[in-house]
Amino acid sequence: MSSAPSRADPRPPPSESSDSDSRDEEGWSDAEEDEEETTEVISLLDDRVFPDVLSMLTHCKEKHGFDFLGIRQRLQLDFHGCVKLVNFIRQRVHEGLPVTEDISWSDIDQEQYLKPVLDDDAVILGLFDLPEFKPAEAQGTDGNNAAIVDDLLKRNTELQEELARVKAQFDSYRVAVQQTLDERWGDVDQAEAESAAAAAKAAKGKGAEKKEDESQYYWESYAGADIHETMLKDTVRTDAYRDFIYNNKHLFAGKTVLDIGCGTGILSMFCARAGAAKVIAVDASAIITKAQENVFHNNLSSVITCVHGKIEEVALPVDEVDIIVSEWMGYCLLFEAMLPSVLYARDRYLKPDGLLVPSHANLWIAPVADPQYIADNISFWRDVYGFDMRAMQAGIYDEARVLSWPLSSSSSPSLSASPAQPLSPTSTFSLFSSEHNTTTIPGPPSAFKLLDLYHTQTSDLSFTAPFATALARDIDALDGFLIWFDIFFSPTRGDSSSAVELTSTASEWVRADPQNRVAFTTGPHGKDTHWKQGLLLCKPPKSGPDSEGKEGTALKKGSEIRGEVTFSIPKDHARGLSIQVSWNGNKGQTWALR
């Protein structure tokens, strides 16, 4: 990241607020022990300042006849209720409206009052110092003391847990704000160092000796803006979700929706605008802080609740949801292994008649033959400005390549289709099997796996499935295989009329009900997406010690290529993907996607 232009004064002058933030680096407990720090509690009803919350509340009661503690007791307010009450009062004072004691729960029961009206409001932090209120069932009686004590102990435990959660959230928020401010003033290195130190301190403070999350790199990779910009600009992807949600607003109206891996919050905001009553946006990445800001700036905070953490570990504010929406797909569909989290949420939270968005996916494989690609990317290393660099070819056939595969080769320029100008699915698939096929895909694609997300289990994601195709033209060699997937958004579940079959193509399935159905392909015959396709290059048979000769590898029109595709998870890479293809009885190869 480039640094900011130099300034005569690169940092703002120190202030009492910034000094307080600096002291907070050592945690709340240190701040409380700091004898030099003076807490200033601003009155709820005027401009007077007090050393603590109780003296301020006493002033409000004696001076203004406003009994905050009495209202808390009458409404039986917990911590969050008291926060809402404080911000309700401050908002009315700010707007010049009268504040009386006849406040009701309906007056303050709005999510907007969880956002502080006054920055760094010491009254909110001081709520923990207020005396316990008497439970409603215990008022007016001195009997059953044991039950009262038990209730108080239980309440104390709940408040301690709530305090721990609030402190953790505050620490995370403070670190994020500090990093943003430092980066804004150009001190990126210091921001990164302080963030790392704060994170390490937080982990140490929890006394956690937990093994480092092996997938931490995965969450971190989604914390920046670049990857989300790429996904948002993928109009095939983003338009599909938007169109399905907006075209089926009757399915979302008044419903509770769970968005898993919410990222910037775009899908959650689509659902909110479609009329959802409540949307819970969950993400384990630090991008969740940006999602919260996006939700706030679009005035959707009353509908969307952002939750930071893994769906398997967080506690949601609801027991069940009507709809689960998630963009979980990775390269070759299953790379990054996010789908198991969606399946977990389906079994844990989705109502029996609930909806999954999307609902189905199928995988396709096709043969590829492009001598020019091999010359440009493989044979290239044998003569680089007159030097033999064959050492650079090591492992070149062991890794799956993610790319946008061109249907036309420089050796067959007659085909004008490209990812930017996709062929219609009907003409494309017929072209692949036509005798006039001059594309780099010399035979029709074969669908080899269908995932019905309503019934798929995590164990189903490691599998072996058959495939078969026949060449539509002669080829000099089978250079490899291409893998892609189609995604389907069905407005109903369990309806045979909208069923997705193994061989269903996105466009053909949508044509049956274009008003309600949405689907898209990531294949080379469709508009380009950020998923592109997975290329599996075949190792050429050797006819000599150093030869890449292809003698005997030519295949004639009509030759059948039949075999099996195996998807599995590498033992050393939980979010990676291993793809094995065996064909025609005696040929087989494995590729890694990392």
Tab-separated table of N, CA, C and O in Angstrom, residues 7 41 133 153 277 283 336-337 342 390 476:
chain	number	residue	atom	x	y	z
A	7	ARG	N	3.286	15.501	4.994
A	7	ARG	CA	2.644	16.689	5.530
A	7	ARG	C	3.603	17.381	6.488
A	7	ARG	O	4.485	16.746	7.087
A	41	VAL	N	-18.404	12.425	33.575
A	41	VAL	CA	-19.755	11.952	33.261
A	41	VAL	C	-20.636	13.167	33.004
A	41	VAL	O	-20.877	13.974	33.907
A	133	PHE	N	-31.053	-3.845	40.314
A	133	PHE	CA	-32.471	-3.559	40.540
A	133	PHE	C	-33.162	-4.826	41.040
A	133	PHE	O	-32.698	-5.940	40.825
A	153	LEU	N	-27.776	-14.042	41.595
A	153	LEU	CA	-26.524	-14.680	41.177
A	153	LEU	C	-26.549	-15.010	39.687
A	153	LEU	O	-25.551	-14.829	38.970
A	277	ALA	N	-38.030	-9.099	7.188
A	277	ALA	CA	-38.259	-8.473	8.488
A	277	ALA	C	-36.970	-8.399	9.294
A	277	ALA	O	-36.744	-7.434	10.029
A	283	ASP	N	-20.091	-13.253	9.260
A	283	ASP	CA	-18.813	-13.421	8.562
A	283	ASP	C	-17.703	-13.532	9.598
A	283	ASP	O	-17.674	-12.777	10.568
A	336	GLU	N	-12.028	-24.055	-1.370
A	336	GLU	CA	-12.195	-23.219	-0.176
A	336	GLU	C	-13.134	-23.849	0.843
A	336	GLU	O	-13.208	-23.380	1.985
A	337	ALA	N	-13.848	-24.900	0.481
A	337	ALA	CA	-14.634	-25.690	1.439
A	337	ALA	C	-15.539	-24.840	2.322
A	337	ALA	O	-15.593	-25.011	3.539
A	342	VAL	N	-22.490	-23.885	5.225
A	342	VAL	CA	-23.879	-23.648	4.818
A	342	VAL	C	-24.746	-24.860	5.190
A	342	VAL	O	-25.876	-24.703	5.671
A	390	ARG	N	13.816	-25.902	-19.116
A	390	ARG	CA	12.878	-26.986	-18.803
A	390	ARG	C	12.679	-27.159	-17.294
A	390	ARG	O	11.674	-27.723	-16.854
A	476	ASP	N	-4.976	-33.826	-32.520
A	476	ASP	CA	-3.613	-34.346	-32.462
A	476	ASP	C	-3.311	-34.969	-31.111
A	476	ASP	O	-2.515	-35.909	-31.009
